[in-house]
PDB file of C-alpha atoms in Angstrom:
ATOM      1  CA  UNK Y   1     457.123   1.743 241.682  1.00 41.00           C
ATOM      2  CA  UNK Y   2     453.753   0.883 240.994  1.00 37.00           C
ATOM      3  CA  UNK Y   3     452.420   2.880 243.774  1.00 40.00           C
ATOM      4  CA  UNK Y   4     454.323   6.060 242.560  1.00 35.00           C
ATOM      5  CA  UNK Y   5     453.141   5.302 238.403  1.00 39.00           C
ATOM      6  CA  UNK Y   6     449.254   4.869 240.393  1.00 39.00           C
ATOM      7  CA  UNK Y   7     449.117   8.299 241.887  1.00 37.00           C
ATOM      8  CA  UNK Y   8     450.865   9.659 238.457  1.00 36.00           C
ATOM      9  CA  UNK Y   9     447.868   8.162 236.540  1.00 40.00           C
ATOM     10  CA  UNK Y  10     445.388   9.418 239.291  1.00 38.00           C
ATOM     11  CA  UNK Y  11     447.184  12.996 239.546  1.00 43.00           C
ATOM     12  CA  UNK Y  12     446.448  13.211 235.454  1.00 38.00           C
ATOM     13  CA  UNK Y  13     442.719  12.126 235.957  1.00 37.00           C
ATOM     14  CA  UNK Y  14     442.249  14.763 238.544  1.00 41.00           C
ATOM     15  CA  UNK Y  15     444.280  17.383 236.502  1.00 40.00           C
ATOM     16  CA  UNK Y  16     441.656  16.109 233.453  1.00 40.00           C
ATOM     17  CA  UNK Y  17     438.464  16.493 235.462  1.00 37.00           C
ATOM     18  CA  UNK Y  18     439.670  19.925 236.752  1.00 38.00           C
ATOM     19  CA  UNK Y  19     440.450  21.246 233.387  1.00 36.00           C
ATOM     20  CA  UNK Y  20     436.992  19.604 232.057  1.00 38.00           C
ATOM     21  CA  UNK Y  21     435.124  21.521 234.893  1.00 37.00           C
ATOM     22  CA  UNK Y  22     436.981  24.976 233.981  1.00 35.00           C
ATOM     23  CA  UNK Y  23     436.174  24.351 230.596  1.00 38.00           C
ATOM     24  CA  UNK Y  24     431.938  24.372 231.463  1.00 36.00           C
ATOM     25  CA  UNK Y  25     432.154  27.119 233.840  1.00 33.00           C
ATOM     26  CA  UNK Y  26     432.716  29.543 230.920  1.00 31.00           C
ATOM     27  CA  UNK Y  27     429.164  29.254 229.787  1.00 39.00           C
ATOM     28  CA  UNK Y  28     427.043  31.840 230.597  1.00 38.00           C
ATOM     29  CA  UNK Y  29     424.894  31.912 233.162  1.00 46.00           C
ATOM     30  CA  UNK Y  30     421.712  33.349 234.291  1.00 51.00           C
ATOM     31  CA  UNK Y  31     421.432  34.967 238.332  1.00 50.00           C
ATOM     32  CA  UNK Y  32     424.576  35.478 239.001  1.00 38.00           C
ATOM     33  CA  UNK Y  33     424.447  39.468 239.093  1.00 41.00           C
ATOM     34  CA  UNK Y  34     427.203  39.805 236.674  1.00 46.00           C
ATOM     35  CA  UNK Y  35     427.299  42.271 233.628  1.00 45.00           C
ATOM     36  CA  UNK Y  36     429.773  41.800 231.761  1.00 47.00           C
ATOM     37  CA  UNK Y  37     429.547  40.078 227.979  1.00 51.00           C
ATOM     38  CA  UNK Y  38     429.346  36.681 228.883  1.00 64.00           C
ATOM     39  CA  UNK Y  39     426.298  37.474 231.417  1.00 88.00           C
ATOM     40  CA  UNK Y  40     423.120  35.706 229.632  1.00 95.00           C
ATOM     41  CA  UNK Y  41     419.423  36.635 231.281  1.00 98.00           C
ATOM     42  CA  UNK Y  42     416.455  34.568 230.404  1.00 98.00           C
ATOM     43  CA  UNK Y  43     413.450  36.678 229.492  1.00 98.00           C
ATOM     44  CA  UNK Y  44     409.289  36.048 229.446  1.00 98.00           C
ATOM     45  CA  UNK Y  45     407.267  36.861 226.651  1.00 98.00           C
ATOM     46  CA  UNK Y  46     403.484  36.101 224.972  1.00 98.00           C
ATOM     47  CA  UNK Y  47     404.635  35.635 221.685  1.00 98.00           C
ATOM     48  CA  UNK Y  48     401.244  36.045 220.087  1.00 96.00           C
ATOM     49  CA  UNK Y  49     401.084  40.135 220.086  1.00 96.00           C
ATOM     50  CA  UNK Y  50     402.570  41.443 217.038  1.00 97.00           C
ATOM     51  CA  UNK Y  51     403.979  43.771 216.418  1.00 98.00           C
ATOM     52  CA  UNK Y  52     405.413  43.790 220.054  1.00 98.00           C
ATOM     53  CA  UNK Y  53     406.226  40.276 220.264  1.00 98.00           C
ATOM     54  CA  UNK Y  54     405.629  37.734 218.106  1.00 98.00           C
ATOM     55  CA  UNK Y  55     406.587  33.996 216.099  1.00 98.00           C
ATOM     56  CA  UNK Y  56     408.249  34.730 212.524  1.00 97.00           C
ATOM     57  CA  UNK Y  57     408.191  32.323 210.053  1.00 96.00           C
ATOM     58  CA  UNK Y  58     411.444  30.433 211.372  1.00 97.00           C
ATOM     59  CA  UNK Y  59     410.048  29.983 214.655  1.00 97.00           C
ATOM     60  CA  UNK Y  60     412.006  33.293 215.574  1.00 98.00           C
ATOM     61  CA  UNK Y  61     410.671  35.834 218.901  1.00 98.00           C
ATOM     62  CA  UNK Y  62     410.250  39.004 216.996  1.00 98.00           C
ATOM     63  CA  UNK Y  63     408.555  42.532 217.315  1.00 98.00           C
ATOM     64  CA  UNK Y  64     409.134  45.716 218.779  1.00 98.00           C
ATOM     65  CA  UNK Y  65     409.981  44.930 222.456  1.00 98.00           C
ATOM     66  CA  UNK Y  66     412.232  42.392 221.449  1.00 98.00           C
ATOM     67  CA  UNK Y  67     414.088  45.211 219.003  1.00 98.00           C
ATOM     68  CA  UNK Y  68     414.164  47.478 222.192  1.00 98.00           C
ATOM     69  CA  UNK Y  69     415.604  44.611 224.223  1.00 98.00           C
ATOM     70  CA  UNK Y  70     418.269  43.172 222.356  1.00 98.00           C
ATOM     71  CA  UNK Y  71     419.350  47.223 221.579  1.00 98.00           C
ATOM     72  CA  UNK Y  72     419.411  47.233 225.429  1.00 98.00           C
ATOM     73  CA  UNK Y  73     421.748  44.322 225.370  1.00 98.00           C
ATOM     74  CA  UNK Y  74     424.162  45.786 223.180  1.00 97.00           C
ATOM     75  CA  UNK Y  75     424.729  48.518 225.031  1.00 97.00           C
ATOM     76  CA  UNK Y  76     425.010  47.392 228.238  1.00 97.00           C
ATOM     77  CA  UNK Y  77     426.992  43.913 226.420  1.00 96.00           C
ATOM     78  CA  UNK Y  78     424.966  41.236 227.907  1.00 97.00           C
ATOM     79  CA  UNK Y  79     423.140  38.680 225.908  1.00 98.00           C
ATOM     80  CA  UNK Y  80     419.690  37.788 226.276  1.00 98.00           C
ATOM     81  CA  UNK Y  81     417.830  34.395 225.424  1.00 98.00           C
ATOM     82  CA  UNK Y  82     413.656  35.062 225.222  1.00 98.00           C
ATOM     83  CA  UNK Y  83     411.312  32.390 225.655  1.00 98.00           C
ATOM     84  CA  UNK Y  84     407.659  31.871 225.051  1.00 98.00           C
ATOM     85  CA  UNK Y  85     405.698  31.407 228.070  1.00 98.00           C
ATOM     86  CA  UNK Y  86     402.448  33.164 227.013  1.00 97.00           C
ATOM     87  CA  UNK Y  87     400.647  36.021 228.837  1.00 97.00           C
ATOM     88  CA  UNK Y  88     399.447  34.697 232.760  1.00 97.00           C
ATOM     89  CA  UNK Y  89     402.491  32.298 232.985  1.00 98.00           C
ATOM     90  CA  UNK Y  90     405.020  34.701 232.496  1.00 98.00           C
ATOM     91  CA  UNK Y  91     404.108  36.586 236.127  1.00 98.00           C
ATOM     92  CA  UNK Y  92     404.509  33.248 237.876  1.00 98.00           C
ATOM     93  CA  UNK Y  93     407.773  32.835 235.664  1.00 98.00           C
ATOM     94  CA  UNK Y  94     409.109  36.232 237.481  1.00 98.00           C
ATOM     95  CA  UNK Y  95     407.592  35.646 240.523  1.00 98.00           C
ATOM     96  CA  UNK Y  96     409.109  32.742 240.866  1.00 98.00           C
ATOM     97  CA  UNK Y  97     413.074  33.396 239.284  1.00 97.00           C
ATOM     98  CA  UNK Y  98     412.506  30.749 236.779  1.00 98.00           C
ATOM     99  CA  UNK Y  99     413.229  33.556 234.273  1.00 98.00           C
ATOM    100  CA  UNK Y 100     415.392  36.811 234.990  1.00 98.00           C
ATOM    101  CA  UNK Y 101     412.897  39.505 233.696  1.00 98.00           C
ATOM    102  CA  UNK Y 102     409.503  39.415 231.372  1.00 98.00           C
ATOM    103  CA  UNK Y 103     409.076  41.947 228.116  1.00 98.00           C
ATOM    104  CA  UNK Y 104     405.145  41.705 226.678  1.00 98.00           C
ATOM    105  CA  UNK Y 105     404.002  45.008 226.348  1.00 98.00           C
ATOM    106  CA  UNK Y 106     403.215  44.606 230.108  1.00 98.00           C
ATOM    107  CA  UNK Y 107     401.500  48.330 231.041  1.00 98.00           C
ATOM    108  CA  UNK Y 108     403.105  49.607 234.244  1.00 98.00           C
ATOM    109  CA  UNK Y 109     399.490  49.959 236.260  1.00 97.00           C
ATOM    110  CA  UNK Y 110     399.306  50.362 240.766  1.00 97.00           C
ATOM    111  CA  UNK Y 111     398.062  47.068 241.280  1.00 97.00           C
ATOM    112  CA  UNK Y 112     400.649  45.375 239.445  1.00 98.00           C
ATOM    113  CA  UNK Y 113     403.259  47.089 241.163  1.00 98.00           C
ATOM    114  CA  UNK Y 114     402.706  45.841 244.089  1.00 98.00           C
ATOM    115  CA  UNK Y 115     403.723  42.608 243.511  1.00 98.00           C
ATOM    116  CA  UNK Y 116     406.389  43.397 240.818  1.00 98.00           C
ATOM    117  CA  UNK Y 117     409.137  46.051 239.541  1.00 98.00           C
ATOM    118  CA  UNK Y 118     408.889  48.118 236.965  1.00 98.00           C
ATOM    119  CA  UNK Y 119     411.602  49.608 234.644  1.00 98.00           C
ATOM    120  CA  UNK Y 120     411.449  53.463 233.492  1.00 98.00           C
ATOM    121  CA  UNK Y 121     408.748  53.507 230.775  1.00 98.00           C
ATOM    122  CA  UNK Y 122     410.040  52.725 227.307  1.00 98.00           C
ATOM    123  CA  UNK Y 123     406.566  52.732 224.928  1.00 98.00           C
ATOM    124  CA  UNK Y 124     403.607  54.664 225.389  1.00 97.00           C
ATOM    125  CA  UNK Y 125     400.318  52.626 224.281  1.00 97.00           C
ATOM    126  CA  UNK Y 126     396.623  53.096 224.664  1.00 96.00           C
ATOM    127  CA  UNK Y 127     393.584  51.016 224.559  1.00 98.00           C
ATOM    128  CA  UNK Y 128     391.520  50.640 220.737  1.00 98.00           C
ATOM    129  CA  UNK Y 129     387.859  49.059 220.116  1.00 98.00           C
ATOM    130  CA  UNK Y 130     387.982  46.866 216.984  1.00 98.00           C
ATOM    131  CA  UNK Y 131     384.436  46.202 215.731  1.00 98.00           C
ATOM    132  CA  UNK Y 132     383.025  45.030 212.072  1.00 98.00           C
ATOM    133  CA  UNK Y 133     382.534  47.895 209.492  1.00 97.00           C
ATOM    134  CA  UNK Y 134     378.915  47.698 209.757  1.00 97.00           C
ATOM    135  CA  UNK Y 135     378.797  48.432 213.470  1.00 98.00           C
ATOM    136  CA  UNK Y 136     376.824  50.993 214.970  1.00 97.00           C
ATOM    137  CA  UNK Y 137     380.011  51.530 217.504  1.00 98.00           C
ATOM    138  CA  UNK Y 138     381.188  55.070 217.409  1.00 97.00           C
ATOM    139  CA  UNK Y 139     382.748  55.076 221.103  1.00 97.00           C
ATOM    140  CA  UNK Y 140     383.613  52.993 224.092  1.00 98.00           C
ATOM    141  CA  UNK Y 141     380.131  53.671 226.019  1.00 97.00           C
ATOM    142  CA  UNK Y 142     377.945  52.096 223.019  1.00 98.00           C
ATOM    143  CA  UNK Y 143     379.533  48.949 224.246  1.00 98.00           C
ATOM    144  CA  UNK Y 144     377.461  48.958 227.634  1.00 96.00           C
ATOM    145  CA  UNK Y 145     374.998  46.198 226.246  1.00 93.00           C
ATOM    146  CA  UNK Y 146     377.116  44.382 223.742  1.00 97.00           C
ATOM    147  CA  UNK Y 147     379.314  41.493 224.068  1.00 98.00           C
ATOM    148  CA  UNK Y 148     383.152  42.321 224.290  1.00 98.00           C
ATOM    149  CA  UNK Y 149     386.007  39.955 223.616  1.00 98.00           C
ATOM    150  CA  UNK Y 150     389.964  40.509 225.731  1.00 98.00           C
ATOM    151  CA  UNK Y 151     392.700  38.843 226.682  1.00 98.00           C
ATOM    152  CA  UNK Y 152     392.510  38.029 230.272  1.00 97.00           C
ATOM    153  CA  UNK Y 153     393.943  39.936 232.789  1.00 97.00           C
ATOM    154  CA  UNK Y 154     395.304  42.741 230.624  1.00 98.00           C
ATOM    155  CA  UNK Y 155     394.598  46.710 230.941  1.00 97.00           C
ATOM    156  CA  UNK Y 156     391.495  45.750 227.846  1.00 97.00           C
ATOM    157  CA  UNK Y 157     390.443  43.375 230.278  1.00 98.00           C
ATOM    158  CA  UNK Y 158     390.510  45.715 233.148  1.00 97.00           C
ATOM    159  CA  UNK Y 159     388.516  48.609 231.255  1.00 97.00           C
ATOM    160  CA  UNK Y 160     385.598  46.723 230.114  1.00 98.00           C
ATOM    161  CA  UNK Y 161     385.065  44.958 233.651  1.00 97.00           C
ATOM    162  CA  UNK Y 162     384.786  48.488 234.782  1.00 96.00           C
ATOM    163  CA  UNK Y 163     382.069  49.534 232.148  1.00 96.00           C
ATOM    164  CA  UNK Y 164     380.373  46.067 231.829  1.00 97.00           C
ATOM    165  CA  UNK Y 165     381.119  44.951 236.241  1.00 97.00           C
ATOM    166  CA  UNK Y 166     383.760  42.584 236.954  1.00 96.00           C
ATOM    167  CA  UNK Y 167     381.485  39.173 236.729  1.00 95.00           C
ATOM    168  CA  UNK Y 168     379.289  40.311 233.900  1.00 97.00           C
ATOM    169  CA  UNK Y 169     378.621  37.109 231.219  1.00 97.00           C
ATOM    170  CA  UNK Y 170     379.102  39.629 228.354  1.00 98.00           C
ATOM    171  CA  UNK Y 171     383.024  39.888 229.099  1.00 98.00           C
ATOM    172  CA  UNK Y 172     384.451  37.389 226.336  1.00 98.00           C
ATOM    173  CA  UNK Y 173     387.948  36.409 228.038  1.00 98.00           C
ATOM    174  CA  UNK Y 174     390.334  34.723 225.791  1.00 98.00           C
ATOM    175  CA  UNK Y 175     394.292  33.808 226.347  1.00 96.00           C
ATOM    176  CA  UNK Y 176     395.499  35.670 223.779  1.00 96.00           C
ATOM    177  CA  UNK Y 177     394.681  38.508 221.587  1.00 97.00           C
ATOM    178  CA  UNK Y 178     394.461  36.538 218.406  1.00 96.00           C
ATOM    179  CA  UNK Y 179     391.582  34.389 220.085  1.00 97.00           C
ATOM    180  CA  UNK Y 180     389.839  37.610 221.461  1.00 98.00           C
ATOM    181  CA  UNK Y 181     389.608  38.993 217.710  1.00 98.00           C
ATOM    182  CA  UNK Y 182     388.802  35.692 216.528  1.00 98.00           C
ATOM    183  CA  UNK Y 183     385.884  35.453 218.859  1.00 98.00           C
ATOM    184  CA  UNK Y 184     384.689  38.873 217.553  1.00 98.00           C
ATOM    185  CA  UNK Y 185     384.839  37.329 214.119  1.00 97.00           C
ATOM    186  CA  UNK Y 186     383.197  34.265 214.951  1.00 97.00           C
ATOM    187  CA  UNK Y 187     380.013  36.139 215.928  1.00 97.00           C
ATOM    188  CA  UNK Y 188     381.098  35.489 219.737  1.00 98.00           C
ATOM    189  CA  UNK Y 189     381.384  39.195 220.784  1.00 98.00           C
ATOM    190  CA  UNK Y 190     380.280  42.362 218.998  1.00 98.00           C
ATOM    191  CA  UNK Y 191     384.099  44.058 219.088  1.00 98.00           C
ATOM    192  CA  UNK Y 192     387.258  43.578 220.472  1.00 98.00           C
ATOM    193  CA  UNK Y 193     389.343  45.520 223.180  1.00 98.00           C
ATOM    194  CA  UNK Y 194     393.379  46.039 223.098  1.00 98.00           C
ATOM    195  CA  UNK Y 195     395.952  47.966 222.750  1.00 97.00           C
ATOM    196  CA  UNK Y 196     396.198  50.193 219.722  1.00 97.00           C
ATOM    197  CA  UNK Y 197     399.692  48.569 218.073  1.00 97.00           C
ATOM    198  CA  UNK Y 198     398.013  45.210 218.179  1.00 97.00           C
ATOM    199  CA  UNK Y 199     394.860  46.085 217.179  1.00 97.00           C
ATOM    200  CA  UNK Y 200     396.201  48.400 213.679  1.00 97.00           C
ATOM    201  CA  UNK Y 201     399.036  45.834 213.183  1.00 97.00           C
ATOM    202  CA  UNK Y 202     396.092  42.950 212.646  1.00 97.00           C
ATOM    203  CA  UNK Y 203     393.988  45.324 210.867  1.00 96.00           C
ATOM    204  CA  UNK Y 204     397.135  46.098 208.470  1.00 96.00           C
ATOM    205  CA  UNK Y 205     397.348  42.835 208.003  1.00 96.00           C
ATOM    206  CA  UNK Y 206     394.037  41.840 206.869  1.00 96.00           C
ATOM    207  CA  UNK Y 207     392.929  44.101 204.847  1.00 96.00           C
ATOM    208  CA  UNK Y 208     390.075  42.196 203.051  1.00 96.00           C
ATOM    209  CA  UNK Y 209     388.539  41.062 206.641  1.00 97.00           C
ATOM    210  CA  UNK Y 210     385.622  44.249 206.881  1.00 97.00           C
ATOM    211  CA  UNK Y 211     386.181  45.792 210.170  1.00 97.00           C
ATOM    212  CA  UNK Y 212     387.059  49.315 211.632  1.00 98.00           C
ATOM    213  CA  UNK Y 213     388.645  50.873 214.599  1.00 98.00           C
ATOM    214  CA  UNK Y 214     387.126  53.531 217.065  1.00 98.00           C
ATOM    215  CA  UNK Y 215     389.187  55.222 219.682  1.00 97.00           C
ATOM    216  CA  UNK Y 216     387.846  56.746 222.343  1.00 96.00           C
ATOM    217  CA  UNK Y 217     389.279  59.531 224.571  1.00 93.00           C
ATOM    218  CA  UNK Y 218     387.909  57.576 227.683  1.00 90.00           C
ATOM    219  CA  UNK Y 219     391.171  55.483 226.918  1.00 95.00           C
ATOM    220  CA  UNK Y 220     393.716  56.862 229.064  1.00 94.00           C
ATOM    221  CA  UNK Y 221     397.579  56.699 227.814  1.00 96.00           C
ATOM    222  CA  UNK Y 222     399.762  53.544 228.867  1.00 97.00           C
ATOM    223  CA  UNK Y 223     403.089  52.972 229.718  1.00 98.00           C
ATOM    224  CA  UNK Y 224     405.137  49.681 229.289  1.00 98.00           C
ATOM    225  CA  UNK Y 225     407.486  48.743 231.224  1.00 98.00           C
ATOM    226  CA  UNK Y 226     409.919  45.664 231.618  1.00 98.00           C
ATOM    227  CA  UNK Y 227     408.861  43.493 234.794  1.00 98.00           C
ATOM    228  CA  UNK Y 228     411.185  42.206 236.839  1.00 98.00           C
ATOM    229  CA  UNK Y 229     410.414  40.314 240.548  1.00 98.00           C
ATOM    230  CA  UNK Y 230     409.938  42.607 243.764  1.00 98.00           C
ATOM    231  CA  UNK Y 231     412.594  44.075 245.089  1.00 98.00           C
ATOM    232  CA  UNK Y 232     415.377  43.051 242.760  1.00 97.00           C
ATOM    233  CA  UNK Y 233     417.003  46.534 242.568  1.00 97.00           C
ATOM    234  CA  UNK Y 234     420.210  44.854 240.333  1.00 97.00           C
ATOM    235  CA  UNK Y 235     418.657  43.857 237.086  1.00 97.00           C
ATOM    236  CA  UNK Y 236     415.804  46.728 237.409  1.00 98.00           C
ATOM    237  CA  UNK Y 237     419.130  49.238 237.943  1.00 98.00           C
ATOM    238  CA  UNK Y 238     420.494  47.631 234.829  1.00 98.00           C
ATOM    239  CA  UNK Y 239     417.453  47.984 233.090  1.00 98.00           C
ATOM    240  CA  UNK Y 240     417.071  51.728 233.452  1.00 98.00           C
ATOM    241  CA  UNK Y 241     419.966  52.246 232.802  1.00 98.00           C
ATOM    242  CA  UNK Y 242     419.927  50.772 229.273  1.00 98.00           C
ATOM    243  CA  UNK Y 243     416.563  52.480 228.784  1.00 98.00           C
ATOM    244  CA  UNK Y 244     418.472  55.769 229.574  1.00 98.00           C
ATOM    245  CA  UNK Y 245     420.985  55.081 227.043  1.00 98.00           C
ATOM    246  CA  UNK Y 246     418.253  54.291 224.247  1.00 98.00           C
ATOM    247  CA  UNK Y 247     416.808  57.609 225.196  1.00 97.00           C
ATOM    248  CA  UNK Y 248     419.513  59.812 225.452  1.00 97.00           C
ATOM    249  CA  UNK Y 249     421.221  58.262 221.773  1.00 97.00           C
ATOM    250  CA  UNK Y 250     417.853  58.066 219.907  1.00 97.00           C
ATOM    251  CA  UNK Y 251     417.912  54.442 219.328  1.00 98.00           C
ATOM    252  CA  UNK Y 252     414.288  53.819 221.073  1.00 98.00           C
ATOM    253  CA  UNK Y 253     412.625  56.735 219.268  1.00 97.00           C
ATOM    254  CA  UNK Y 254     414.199  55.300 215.861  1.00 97.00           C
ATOM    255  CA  UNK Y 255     413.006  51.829 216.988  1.00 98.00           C
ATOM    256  CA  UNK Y 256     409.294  52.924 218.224  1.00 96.00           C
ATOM    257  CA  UNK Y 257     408.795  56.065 215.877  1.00 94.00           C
ATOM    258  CA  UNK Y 258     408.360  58.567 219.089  1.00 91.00           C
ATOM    259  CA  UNK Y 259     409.339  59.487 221.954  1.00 90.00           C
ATOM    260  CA  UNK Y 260     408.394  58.322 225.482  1.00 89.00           C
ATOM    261  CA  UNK Y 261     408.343  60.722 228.146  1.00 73.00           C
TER     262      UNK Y 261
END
């Protein structure tokens, strides 16, 4: 009798424990390659570029690719969880699965495509020279001689290696944008390089600080595109097809103001 009342107790246990375990495997998860609406996908951003992506008072991941993303997940019904890495860690986060997909107003360029994916192109951007208002700048070649602030290992970066060479001293490299402007404030660099949303979004929003834009026509047009690690065709098929979907309802005009080819 006290054998059968032992396995009784230990049956119950194991019926507990089983229930228990059912009960945490409807979280969601991240890599599994479903879709449905309990799918979640962790995604990389740099926080610090407003008004793609940025910190809100509340501590919040805000902006205009995060808008496009989370309009993405409602159509496709998948939920999405964004997380602050900053700019150069977020490759390694891709590269190395520790996040699902990164969204930073990454420009789709040839040498970046060879070590990641692309999406379709959902935001057309192109490059903007901030300077003081007393500058003699009037386009990008007056900047041959001068000192010239970027965040690393973007396509601002990229542009003035090419007109100042790739190891020249005058190249002020800074991890974020913020820092890059600041150092053109601080007397560090004689104007600042990056992409024109950033660049009239910080000029919008100080409007006492003295300083003016110049564009150039040197600047080629930019495309961003979500970046996902090579070869995974799943979430980048996913991804297009939610850009699609934006496109073809007019959702990502009305969130960016235009269209994107």
């Amino acid at each position: 009798m006290k054998r059968i009342k032992r396995l009784f107790s230990l049956g119950i246990i194991a019926s507990s424990v089983s229930l228990a375990l059912v009960g945490c495997g409807t979280d969601s998860t991240t890599g599994t390659g479903d879709t449905g609406g309990d799918k979640k996908y962790i995604v990389a951003t740099d926080a610090t570029y407003a008004p793609m992506e940025y910190m809100d008072d509340k501590g919040n991941i805000v902006g205009t690719d995060i808008d496009i993303l989370n309009a993405i997940a409602e159509e496709l019904d998948i939920e999405l969880e964004f997380k602050n890495y900053g700019w150069e860690p977020l490759f390694t986060a891709v590269s190395s699965e520790e996040v699902d997909f990164a969204v930073s107003s990454i420009t789709i360029t040839d040498e970046r495509k060879e070590t990641y994916d692309f999406s379709d192109p959902y935001y057309v951007a192109n490059q903007l020279i901030l300077v003081p208002e007393d500058s003699s700048v009037t386009k990008f070649e007056d900047l041959k001689d001068k000192r010239v602030s970027v965040q690393i290992n973007t396509t601002g970066h990229g542009v003035v290696k090419e007109l100042l060479g790739n190891t020249s001293s005058k190249i002020v490299a800074t991890e974020s944008m913020p820092l890059a402007i600041s150092e053109m404030l601080n007397g560090n660099a004689d104007a600042a390089i990056g992409d024109n949303a950033v660049i009239n979004e910080y000029k919008k929003n100080n409007p006492k600080v003295a300083l003016k834009t110049v564009e150039d026509e040197a600047f080629e047009k930019e495309y961003y595109g979500i970046m996902v690690k090579k070869g995974n065709k799943e979430i980048l098929d996913l991804l297009n097809e939610g850009i699609a979907k934006l496109k073809e309802n007019g959702k990502l005009k009305e969130i960016t103001g235009f269209d994107v080819e």
